[in-house]
């Protein structure tokens, strides 16, 4: 006999629930803290394994962090980035950690990041990230499951994404923050998390406009224009 639910109506439903922070937004905020030569505090951080993984990635690069699970906040101090390598042991655990590529390129002009899950170019659209970074002036090699990107400087460019990839849009937004001149991402992803990332970047001193539309404009700023800040992550729309 099939299982079923019997719902007795007639009662007014009311009450309140607290919606946690959006995982897919906060992971990108954490990666973006690398851009700031100082401390950044993020509120509404959900207690999830993926958050722990991203914090471990940051720690492995030399950043320090304090995670207050009661307050649901994280303070990241990226004053002393000592490594440009995001190791396979960490990146393979969570595909979203690949966004560290754009953040490292923006700040250090060089990054060595494991391919997420060990996937090959073309299999899971990592090629869109690569092509966009090359348009900004990066020289990229793929060796032994790692992306090695390097540039004497990044220069703004017009970039058209073949599909509106969320990950590629986010990676290129981060890479373009400290590039010389302006970068225009066309056919950009338009999800709420893209808007939230743009708001976060603007809070720390970047110049991003158009997020939430198909065309995002990032006017590059100097590293000294980026500063410590506090930011509250948007609620998780899936949980809501």
Short mmCIF file of N, CA and C in Angstrom, two decimals, residues 35-207:
data_model
loop_
_atom_site.label_atom_id
_atom_site.label_comp_id
_atom_site.label_asym_id
_atom_site.label_seq_id
_atom_site.Cartn_x
_atom_site.Cartn_y
_atom_site.Cartn_z
N UNK A 35 41.75 39.49 -1.91
CA UNK A 35 42.05 40.76 -2.57
C UNK A 35 42.46 41.84 -1.59
N UNK A 36 42.03 41.72 -0.34
CA UNK A 36 42.25 42.76 0.66
C UNK A 36 43.50 42.47 1.48
N UNK A 37 44.40 43.43 1.52
CA UNK A 37 45.60 43.29 2.34
C UNK A 37 45.26 43.71 3.77
N UNK A 38 44.43 42.93 4.41
CA UNK A 38 43.95 43.25 5.75
C UNK A 38 42.84 42.31 6.14
N UNK A 39 42.00 42.77 7.07
CA UNK A 39 40.94 41.92 7.62
C UNK A 39 39.58 42.24 6.99
N UNK A 40 38.80 41.19 6.78
CA UNK A 40 37.44 41.31 6.30
C UNK A 40 36.54 40.44 7.17
N UNK A 41 35.41 40.99 7.58
CA UNK A 41 34.48 40.22 8.42
C UNK A 41 33.19 39.97 7.65
N UNK A 42 32.78 38.71 7.62
CA UNK A 42 31.58 38.31 6.90
C UNK A 42 30.58 37.72 7.89
N UNK A 43 29.35 38.21 7.83
CA UNK A 43 28.28 37.72 8.70
C UNK A 43 27.35 36.79 7.92
N UNK A 44 26.50 36.10 8.67
CA UNK A 44 25.51 35.17 8.11
C UNK A 44 26.20 34.04 7.34
N UNK A 45 27.24 33.50 7.97
CA UNK A 45 28.00 32.40 7.38
C UNK A 45 27.44 31.08 7.88
N UNK A 46 26.91 30.24 6.99
CA UNK A 46 26.34 28.96 7.44
C UNK A 46 27.44 28.00 7.87
N UNK A 47 27.11 27.16 8.85
CA UNK A 47 28.08 26.17 9.33
C UNK A 47 27.97 24.93 8.45
N UNK A 48 28.80 24.87 7.42
CA UNK A 48 28.76 23.79 6.44
C UNK A 48 30.16 23.29 6.15
N UNK A 49 30.24 22.05 5.71
CA UNK A 49 31.54 21.47 5.36
C UNK A 49 32.22 22.26 4.26
N UNK A 50 31.45 22.73 3.27
CA UNK A 50 32.04 23.50 2.17
C UNK A 50 32.70 24.78 2.67
N UNK A 51 32.12 25.40 3.67
CA UNK A 51 32.72 26.60 4.26
C UNK A 51 34.06 26.24 4.90
N UNK A 52 34.09 25.13 5.62
CA UNK A 52 35.33 24.68 6.25
C UNK A 52 36.41 24.41 5.20
N UNK A 53 36.02 23.82 4.07
CA UNK A 53 36.98 23.54 3.01
C UNK A 53 37.56 24.83 2.45
N UNK A 54 36.70 25.82 2.18
CA UNK A 54 37.20 27.08 1.64
C UNK A 54 38.12 27.78 2.64
N UNK A 55 37.78 27.72 3.91
CA UNK A 55 38.65 28.31 4.92
C UNK A 55 40.00 27.60 4.97
N UNK A 56 39.99 26.29 4.77
CA UNK A 56 41.25 25.54 4.72
C UNK A 56 42.08 25.93 3.51
N UNK A 57 41.41 26.19 2.38
CA UNK A 57 42.12 26.66 1.19
C UNK A 57 42.81 27.99 1.49
N UNK A 58 42.06 28.92 2.10
CA UNK A 58 42.63 30.22 2.44
C UNK A 58 43.80 30.09 3.41
N UNK A 59 43.63 29.24 4.40
CA UNK A 59 44.68 29.03 5.39
C UNK A 59 45.94 28.48 4.75
N UNK A 60 45.77 27.58 3.79
CA UNK A 60 46.91 26.97 3.11
C UNK A 60 47.67 28.00 2.27
N UNK A 61 46.97 29.08 1.88
CA UNK A 61 47.60 30.15 1.10
C UNK A 61 48.30 31.16 2.00
N UNK A 62 48.08 31.05 3.30
CA UNK A 62 48.73 31.96 4.23
C UNK A 62 47.79 32.89 4.99
N UNK A 63 46.51 32.89 4.63
CA UNK A 63 45.55 33.75 5.33
C UNK A 63 45.24 33.18 6.71
N UNK A 64 44.88 34.06 7.62
CA UNK A 64 44.45 33.66 8.96
C UNK A 64 42.95 33.91 9.07
N UNK A 65 42.28 33.08 9.84
CA UNK A 65 40.84 33.31 10.00
C UNK A 65 40.37 32.94 11.39
N UNK A 66 39.25 33.57 11.77
CA UNK A 66 38.56 33.25 13.01
C UNK A 66 37.10 32.99 12.66
N UNK A 67 36.61 31.81 13.01
CA UNK A 67 35.25 31.41 12.66
C UNK A 67 34.43 31.32 13.94
N UNK A 68 33.50 32.25 14.11
CA UNK A 68 32.61 32.27 15.28
C UNK A 68 31.28 31.64 14.87
N UNK A 69 31.10 30.37 15.21
CA UNK A 69 29.92 29.64 14.76
C UNK A 69 28.65 30.08 15.49
N UNK A 70 28.80 30.65 16.68
CA UNK A 70 27.64 31.15 17.40
C UNK A 70 27.13 32.43 16.75
N UNK A 71 28.05 33.31 16.41
CA UNK A 71 27.70 34.57 15.76
C UNK A 71 27.47 34.38 14.27
N UNK A 72 27.89 33.23 13.75
CA UNK A 72 27.82 32.93 12.32
C UNK A 72 28.61 33.96 11.52
N UNK A 73 29.82 34.19 11.97
CA UNK A 73 30.68 35.17 11.30
C UNK A 73 32.08 34.60 11.12
N UNK A 74 32.77 35.13 10.12
CA UNK A 74 34.16 34.76 9.85
C UNK A 74 34.96 36.04 9.63
N UNK A 75 36.11 36.12 10.28
CA UNK A 75 37.07 37.20 10.02
C UNK A 75 38.27 36.58 9.31
N UNK A 76 38.58 37.10 8.13
CA UNK A 76 39.74 36.62 7.37
C UNK A 76 40.78 37.73 7.30
N UNK A 77 42.00 37.40 7.67
CA UNK A 77 43.12 38.34 7.56
C UNK A 77 44.05 37.83 6.46
N UNK A 78 43.99 38.49 5.31
CA UNK A 78 44.80 38.08 4.16
C UNK A 78 46.01 38.97 3.97
N UNK A 79 46.51 39.53 5.07
CA UNK A 79 47.66 40.43 4.99
C UNK A 79 48.91 39.72 4.49
N UNK A 80 49.00 38.43 4.76
CA UNK A 80 50.25 37.72 4.48
C UNK A 80 50.00 36.46 3.66
N UNK A 81 49.75 36.65 2.37
CA UNK A 81 49.58 35.51 1.47
C UNK A 81 50.96 34.98 1.11
N UNK A 82 51.22 33.74 1.47
CA UNK A 82 52.57 33.16 1.32
C UNK A 82 52.66 32.10 0.23
N UNK A 83 51.53 31.75 -0.37
CA UNK A 83 51.53 30.70 -1.39
C UNK A 83 50.56 31.07 -2.50
N UNK A 84 50.87 30.64 -3.71
CA UNK A 84 49.96 30.86 -4.84
C UNK A 84 49.38 29.54 -5.33
N UNK A 85 49.56 28.49 -4.56
CA UNK A 85 49.13 27.16 -4.98
C UNK A 85 47.94 26.66 -4.16
N UNK A 86 46.84 26.40 -4.84
CA UNK A 86 45.67 25.77 -4.22
C UNK A 86 45.74 24.28 -4.56
N UNK A 87 46.01 23.48 -3.56
CA UNK A 87 46.35 22.08 -3.77
C UNK A 87 45.15 21.21 -4.14
N UNK A 88 45.47 20.15 -4.87
CA UNK A 88 44.44 19.19 -5.30
C UNK A 88 43.70 18.60 -4.12
N UNK A 89 44.41 18.32 -3.03
CA UNK A 89 43.78 17.68 -1.86
C UNK A 89 42.62 18.50 -1.33
N UNK A 90 42.66 19.82 -1.53
CA UNK A 90 41.59 20.69 -1.06
C UNK A 90 40.59 21.01 -2.17
N UNK A 91 41.11 21.43 -3.34
CA UNK A 91 40.22 21.84 -4.44
C UNK A 91 39.36 20.68 -4.92
N UNK A 92 39.90 19.46 -4.86
CA UNK A 92 39.14 18.30 -5.33
C UNK A 92 37.92 18.01 -4.48
N UNK A 93 37.90 18.54 -3.26
CA UNK A 93 36.78 18.29 -2.36
C UNK A 93 35.57 19.16 -2.67
N UNK A 94 35.79 20.26 -3.37
CA UNK A 94 34.68 21.19 -3.62
C UNK A 94 34.97 22.00 -4.87
N UNK A 95 34.15 21.83 -5.88
CA UNK A 95 34.36 22.50 -7.15
C UNK A 95 34.40 24.02 -7.02
N UNK A 96 33.59 24.57 -6.11
CA UNK A 96 33.50 26.03 -5.97
C UNK A 96 34.83 26.67 -5.58
N UNK A 97 35.74 25.88 -5.02
CA UNK A 97 37.02 26.44 -4.60
C UNK A 97 37.90 26.84 -5.79
N UNK A 98 37.50 26.46 -7.01
CA UNK A 98 38.26 26.85 -8.21
C UNK A 98 38.24 28.36 -8.41
N UNK A 99 37.29 29.05 -7.77
CA UNK A 99 37.21 30.51 -7.91
C UNK A 99 38.43 31.19 -7.30
N UNK A 100 39.21 30.46 -6.53
CA UNK A 100 40.42 31.03 -5.94
C UNK A 100 41.40 31.43 -7.04
N UNK A 101 41.25 30.85 -8.23
CA UNK A 101 42.12 31.17 -9.37
C UNK A 101 42.04 32.66 -9.70
N UNK A 102 40.82 33.18 -9.86
CA UNK A 102 40.66 34.59 -10.21
C UNK A 102 41.15 35.51 -9.12
N UNK A 103 40.91 35.13 -7.87
CA UNK A 103 41.33 35.96 -6.74
C UNK A 103 42.86 36.04 -6.65
N UNK A 104 43.53 34.90 -6.81
CA UNK A 104 45.00 34.89 -6.76
C UNK A 104 45.61 35.65 -7.93
N UNK A 105 45.03 35.51 -9.12
CA UNK A 105 45.54 36.24 -10.27
C UNK A 105 45.39 37.74 -10.07
N UNK A 106 44.29 38.14 -9.47
CA UNK A 106 44.06 39.56 -9.23
C UNK A 106 45.11 40.13 -8.28
N UNK A 107 45.36 39.43 -7.20
CA UNK A 107 46.29 39.95 -6.19
C UNK A 107 47.76 39.66 -6.50
N UNK A 108 48.06 38.43 -6.90
CA UNK A 108 49.46 38.00 -7.03
C UNK A 108 49.96 37.96 -8.46
N UNK A 109 49.07 38.02 -9.42
CA UNK A 109 49.40 37.92 -10.84
C UNK A 109 49.97 36.56 -11.21
N UNK A 110 49.78 35.60 -10.33
CA UNK A 110 50.18 34.22 -10.62
C UNK A 110 49.37 33.29 -9.73
N UNK A 111 48.99 32.16 -10.27
CA UNK A 111 48.22 31.19 -9.50
C UNK A 111 48.45 29.80 -10.05
N UNK A 112 48.51 28.85 -9.14
CA UNK A 112 48.59 27.43 -9.51
C UNK A 112 47.45 26.74 -8.77
N UNK A 113 46.43 26.35 -9.52
CA UNK A 113 45.21 25.84 -8.90
C UNK A 113 44.84 24.51 -9.53
N UNK A 114 44.57 23.53 -8.70
CA UNK A 114 44.18 22.21 -9.20
C UNK A 114 42.86 22.30 -9.95
N UNK A 115 42.74 21.53 -11.01
CA UNK A 115 41.47 21.43 -11.70
C UNK A 115 40.45 20.81 -10.76
N UNK A 116 39.25 21.36 -10.69
CA UNK A 116 38.26 20.85 -9.72
C UNK A 116 37.89 19.41 -10.00
N UNK A 117 38.06 18.58 -9.01
CA UNK A 117 37.71 17.17 -9.16
C UNK A 117 38.60 16.45 -10.14
N UNK A 118 39.71 17.10 -10.53
CA UNK A 118 40.61 16.49 -11.49
C UNK A 118 40.05 16.47 -12.90
N UNK A 119 39.00 17.27 -13.17
CA UNK A 119 38.36 17.22 -14.49
C UNK A 119 39.28 17.80 -15.55
N UNK A 120 39.08 17.36 -16.77
CA UNK A 120 39.88 17.84 -17.89
C UNK A 120 39.24 19.07 -18.50
N UNK A 121 40.04 19.85 -19.21
CA UNK A 121 39.52 21.03 -19.88
C UNK A 121 38.43 20.59 -20.87
N UNK A 122 37.32 21.32 -20.89
CA UNK A 122 36.23 21.02 -21.80
C UNK A 122 35.16 20.15 -21.20
N UNK A 123 35.48 19.40 -20.14
CA UNK A 123 34.49 18.49 -19.58
C UNK A 123 33.43 19.21 -18.77
N UNK A 124 33.87 20.18 -17.96
CA UNK A 124 32.93 20.84 -17.08
C UNK A 124 33.04 22.36 -17.19
N UNK A 125 33.31 22.83 -18.40
CA UNK A 125 33.27 24.25 -18.71
C UNK A 125 34.34 25.07 -18.00
N UNK A 126 35.41 24.46 -17.56
CA UNK A 126 36.51 25.22 -16.99
C UNK A 126 37.18 26.05 -18.09
N UNK A 127 37.00 25.64 -19.34
CA UNK A 127 37.61 26.37 -20.45
C UNK A 127 37.13 27.80 -20.53
N UNK A 128 35.90 28.09 -20.08
CA UNK A 128 35.40 29.46 -20.10
C UNK A 128 36.20 30.34 -19.14
N UNK A 129 36.56 29.79 -18.00
CA UNK A 129 37.40 30.52 -17.04
C UNK A 129 38.75 30.83 -17.68
N UNK A 130 39.33 29.80 -18.31
CA UNK A 130 40.66 29.92 -18.91
C UNK A 130 40.68 30.97 -20.02
N UNK A 131 39.71 30.89 -20.93
CA UNK A 131 39.67 31.82 -22.06
C UNK A 131 39.49 33.26 -21.58
N UNK A 132 38.67 33.44 -20.55
CA UNK A 132 38.46 34.78 -20.02
C UNK A 132 39.73 35.35 -19.41
N UNK A 133 40.45 34.54 -18.66
CA UNK A 133 41.70 35.00 -18.05
C UNK A 133 42.75 35.30 -19.12
N UNK A 134 42.77 34.49 -20.17
CA UNK A 134 43.70 34.76 -21.27
C UNK A 134 43.38 36.08 -21.94
N UNK A 135 42.10 36.42 -22.05
CA UNK A 135 41.70 37.70 -22.63
C UNK A 135 42.20 38.87 -21.79
N UNK A 136 42.36 38.65 -20.48
CA UNK A 136 42.86 39.69 -19.58
C UNK A 136 44.39 39.77 -19.60
N UNK A 137 45.03 38.84 -20.31
CA UNK A 137 46.48 38.89 -20.44
C UNK A 137 47.24 37.78 -19.76
N UNK A 138 46.55 36.82 -19.18
CA UNK A 138 47.22 35.73 -18.48
C UNK A 138 47.76 34.70 -19.47
N UNK A 139 48.93 34.18 -19.16
CA UNK A 139 49.49 33.05 -19.89
C UNK A 139 49.19 31.80 -19.06
N UNK A 140 48.59 30.81 -19.69
CA UNK A 140 48.10 29.67 -18.92
C UNK A 140 48.62 28.35 -19.49
N UNK A 141 49.05 27.50 -18.59
CA UNK A 141 49.46 26.14 -18.93
C UNK A 141 48.67 25.17 -18.05
N UNK A 142 48.36 24.02 -18.62
CA UNK A 142 47.70 22.95 -17.87
C UNK A 142 48.70 21.81 -17.74
N UNK A 143 49.12 21.53 -16.52
CA UNK A 143 50.12 20.50 -16.30
C UNK A 143 49.77 19.66 -15.08
N UNK A 144 49.76 18.36 -15.27
CA UNK A 144 49.58 17.42 -14.15
C UNK A 144 48.35 17.74 -13.30
N UNK A 145 47.27 18.10 -13.97
CA UNK A 145 46.02 18.36 -13.25
C UNK A 145 45.94 19.72 -12.59
N UNK A 146 46.87 20.61 -12.92
CA UNK A 146 46.87 21.96 -12.34
C UNK A 146 46.80 23.02 -13.44
N UNK A 147 46.12 24.11 -13.16
CA UNK A 147 46.13 25.29 -14.02
C UNK A 147 47.19 26.24 -13.47
N UNK A 148 48.17 26.56 -14.30
CA UNK A 148 49.21 27.52 -13.90
C UNK A 148 49.02 28.78 -14.74
N UNK A 149 48.56 29.84 -14.09
CA UNK A 149 48.29 31.11 -14.77
C UNK A 149 49.27 32.16 -14.26
N UNK A 150 49.75 33.00 -15.20
CA UNK A 150 50.73 34.01 -14.82
C UNK A 150 50.60 35.20 -15.75
N UNK A 151 50.83 36.40 -15.22
CA UNK A 151 50.79 37.61 -16.03
C UNK A 151 51.65 38.68 -15.38
N UNK A 152 52.36 39.46 -16.20
CA UNK A 152 53.10 40.59 -15.65
C UNK A 152 52.11 41.63 -15.14
N UNK A 153 50.97 41.71 -15.84
CA UNK A 153 49.85 42.54 -15.39
C UNK A 153 48.60 42.07 -16.12
N UNK A 154 47.45 42.34 -15.52
CA UNK A 154 46.18 42.04 -16.17
C UNK A 154 45.61 43.34 -16.71
N UNK A 155 45.08 43.28 -17.92
CA UNK A 155 44.53 44.46 -18.58
C UNK A 155 43.08 44.19 -18.95
N UNK A 156 42.22 45.14 -18.67
CA UNK A 156 40.79 44.99 -18.94
C UNK A 156 40.51 44.63 -20.39
N UNK A 157 39.42 43.90 -20.60
CA UNK A 157 39.06 43.45 -21.94
C UNK A 157 37.56 43.23 -22.02
N UNK A 158 37.06 43.13 -23.24
CA UNK A 158 35.68 42.73 -23.47
C UNK A 158 35.67 41.21 -23.60
N UNK A 159 34.88 40.55 -22.76
CA UNK A 159 34.85 39.09 -22.73
C UNK A 159 33.42 38.62 -22.95
N UNK A 160 33.23 37.76 -23.93
CA UNK A 160 31.91 37.18 -24.19
C UNK A 160 31.93 35.72 -23.77
N UNK A 161 31.03 35.35 -22.87
CA UNK A 161 30.92 33.96 -22.43
C UNK A 161 29.96 33.21 -23.34
N UNK A 162 30.38 32.05 -23.83
CA UNK A 162 29.54 31.26 -24.73
C UNK A 162 28.25 30.83 -24.04
N UNK A 163 28.33 30.57 -22.75
CA UNK A 163 27.14 30.33 -21.95
C UNK A 163 27.28 31.17 -20.68
N UNK A 164 26.17 31.56 -20.06
CA UNK A 164 26.26 32.40 -18.85
C UNK A 164 26.67 31.60 -17.62
N UNK A 165 27.90 31.16 -17.62
CA UNK A 165 28.44 30.34 -16.54
C UNK A 165 28.59 31.16 -15.26
N UNK A 166 28.01 30.67 -14.17
CA UNK A 166 28.13 31.36 -12.89
C UNK A 166 29.58 31.39 -12.43
N UNK A 167 30.23 30.23 -12.43
CA UNK A 167 31.61 30.15 -11.97
C UNK A 167 32.56 31.01 -12.78
N UNK A 168 32.43 30.98 -14.11
CA UNK A 168 33.30 31.78 -14.96
C UNK A 168 33.06 33.27 -14.74
N UNK A 169 31.79 33.65 -14.62
CA UNK A 169 31.46 35.06 -14.35
C UNK A 169 32.12 35.52 -13.06
N UNK A 170 32.01 34.71 -12.02
CA UNK A 170 32.58 35.08 -10.71
C UNK A 170 34.10 35.13 -10.76
N UNK A 171 34.72 34.15 -11.39
CA UNK A 171 36.18 34.12 -11.47
C UNK A 171 36.71 35.34 -12.21
N UNK A 172 36.05 35.71 -13.29
CA UNK A 172 36.50 36.86 -14.08
C UNK A 172 36.23 38.17 -13.37
N UNK A 173 35.15 38.24 -12.61
CA UNK A 173 34.89 39.44 -11.80
C UNK A 173 36.03 39.67 -10.82
N UNK A 174 36.45 38.60 -10.14
CA UNK A 174 37.54 38.73 -9.17
C UNK A 174 38.85 39.10 -9.86
N UNK A 175 39.13 38.46 -10.98
CA UNK A 175 40.39 38.73 -11.68
C UNK A 175 40.45 40.17 -12.18
N UNK A 176 39.30 40.73 -12.56
CA UNK A 176 39.26 42.06 -13.17
C UNK A 176 39.31 43.20 -12.17
N UNK A 177 39.09 42.92 -10.89
CA UNK A 177 39.03 43.99 -9.88
C UNK A 177 40.29 44.84 -9.88
N UNK A 178 41.46 44.22 -10.00
CA UNK A 178 42.72 44.95 -9.95
C UNK A 178 43.40 45.04 -11.31
N UNK A 179 42.67 44.73 -12.38
CA UNK A 179 43.23 44.84 -13.73
C UNK A 179 43.29 46.31 -14.14
N UNK A 180 44.18 46.62 -15.06
CA UNK A 180 44.26 47.98 -15.59
C UNK A 180 43.11 48.22 -16.56
N UNK A 181 42.40 49.33 -16.39
CA UNK A 181 41.31 49.65 -17.30
C UNK A 181 40.02 48.93 -16.94
N UNK A 182 39.14 48.83 -17.92
CA UNK A 182 37.79 48.29 -17.68
C UNK A 182 37.61 46.94 -18.35
N UNK A 183 36.85 46.09 -17.69
CA UNK A 183 36.51 44.77 -18.22
C UNK A 183 35.00 44.67 -18.35
N UNK A 184 34.56 44.22 -19.50
CA UNK A 184 33.13 44.04 -19.75
C UNK A 184 32.86 42.56 -19.98
N UNK A 185 32.06 41.95 -19.11
CA UNK A 185 31.69 40.54 -19.26
C UNK A 185 30.30 40.49 -19.88
N UNK A 186 30.22 39.98 -21.10
CA UNK A 186 28.94 39.89 -21.81
C UNK A 186 28.41 38.46 -21.75
N UNK A 187 27.09 38.35 -21.77
CA UNK A 187 26.40 37.08 -21.54
C UNK A 187 26.77 36.52 -20.17
N UNK A 188 26.87 37.43 -19.21
CA UNK A 188 27.23 37.06 -17.84
C UNK A 188 26.06 36.36 -17.15
N UNK A 189 26.38 35.54 -16.16
CA UNK A 189 25.34 34.94 -15.31
C UNK A 189 24.62 36.05 -14.54
N UNK A 190 23.35 35.82 -14.22
CA UNK A 190 22.53 36.87 -13.60
C UNK A 190 21.94 36.45 -12.26
N UNK A 191 22.42 35.36 -11.69
CA UNK A 191 21.87 34.85 -10.43
C UNK A 191 22.05 35.85 -9.29
N UNK A 192 21.20 35.73 -8.25
CA UNK A 192 21.33 36.62 -7.08
C UNK A 192 22.72 36.58 -6.44
N UNK A 193 23.38 35.43 -6.51
CA UNK A 193 24.71 35.32 -5.93
C UNK A 193 25.73 36.18 -6.68
N UNK A 194 25.49 36.41 -7.97
CA UNK A 194 26.36 37.30 -8.75
C UNK A 194 26.20 38.73 -8.25
N UNK A 195 24.95 39.12 -8.01
CA UNK A 195 24.68 40.47 -7.48
C UNK A 195 25.32 40.63 -6.12
N UNK A 196 25.21 39.59 -5.29
CA UNK A 196 25.77 39.67 -3.95
C UNK A 196 27.29 39.76 -3.98
N UNK A 197 27.92 39.05 -4.90
CA UNK A 197 29.38 39.14 -5.03
C UNK A 197 29.78 40.55 -5.44
N UNK A 198 29.04 41.13 -6.39
CA UNK A 198 29.33 42.50 -6.81
C UNK A 198 29.19 43.47 -5.65
N UNK A 199 28.14 43.29 -4.85
CA UNK A 199 27.94 44.15 -3.68
C UNK A 199 29.09 44.00 -2.68
N UNK A 200 29.53 42.76 -2.49
CA UNK A 200 30.67 42.53 -1.59
C UNK A 200 31.92 43.23 -2.11
N UNK A 201 32.19 43.05 -3.40
CA UNK A 201 33.39 43.66 -3.98
C UNK A 201 33.34 45.18 -3.88
N UNK A 202 32.18 45.77 -4.12
CA UNK A 202 32.05 47.22 -4.00
C UNK A 202 32.24 47.67 -2.56
N UNK A 203 31.82 46.84 -1.62
CA UNK A 203 31.97 47.17 -0.20
C UNK A 203 33.44 47.26 0.20
N UNK A 204 34.29 46.43 -0.42
CA UNK A 204 35.72 46.47 -0.08
C UNK A 204 36.49 47.46 -0.95
N UNK A 205 35.79 48.16 -1.85
CA UNK A 205 36.44 49.21 -2.61
C UNK A 205 36.56 49.00 -4.11
N UNK A 206 35.98 47.92 -4.63
CA UNK A 206 36.01 47.68 -6.07
C UNK A 206 34.98 48.55 -6.77
N UNK A 207 34.97 48.51 -8.10
CA UNK A 207 34.03 49.30 -8.91
C UNK A 207 33.36 48.37 -9.91
#
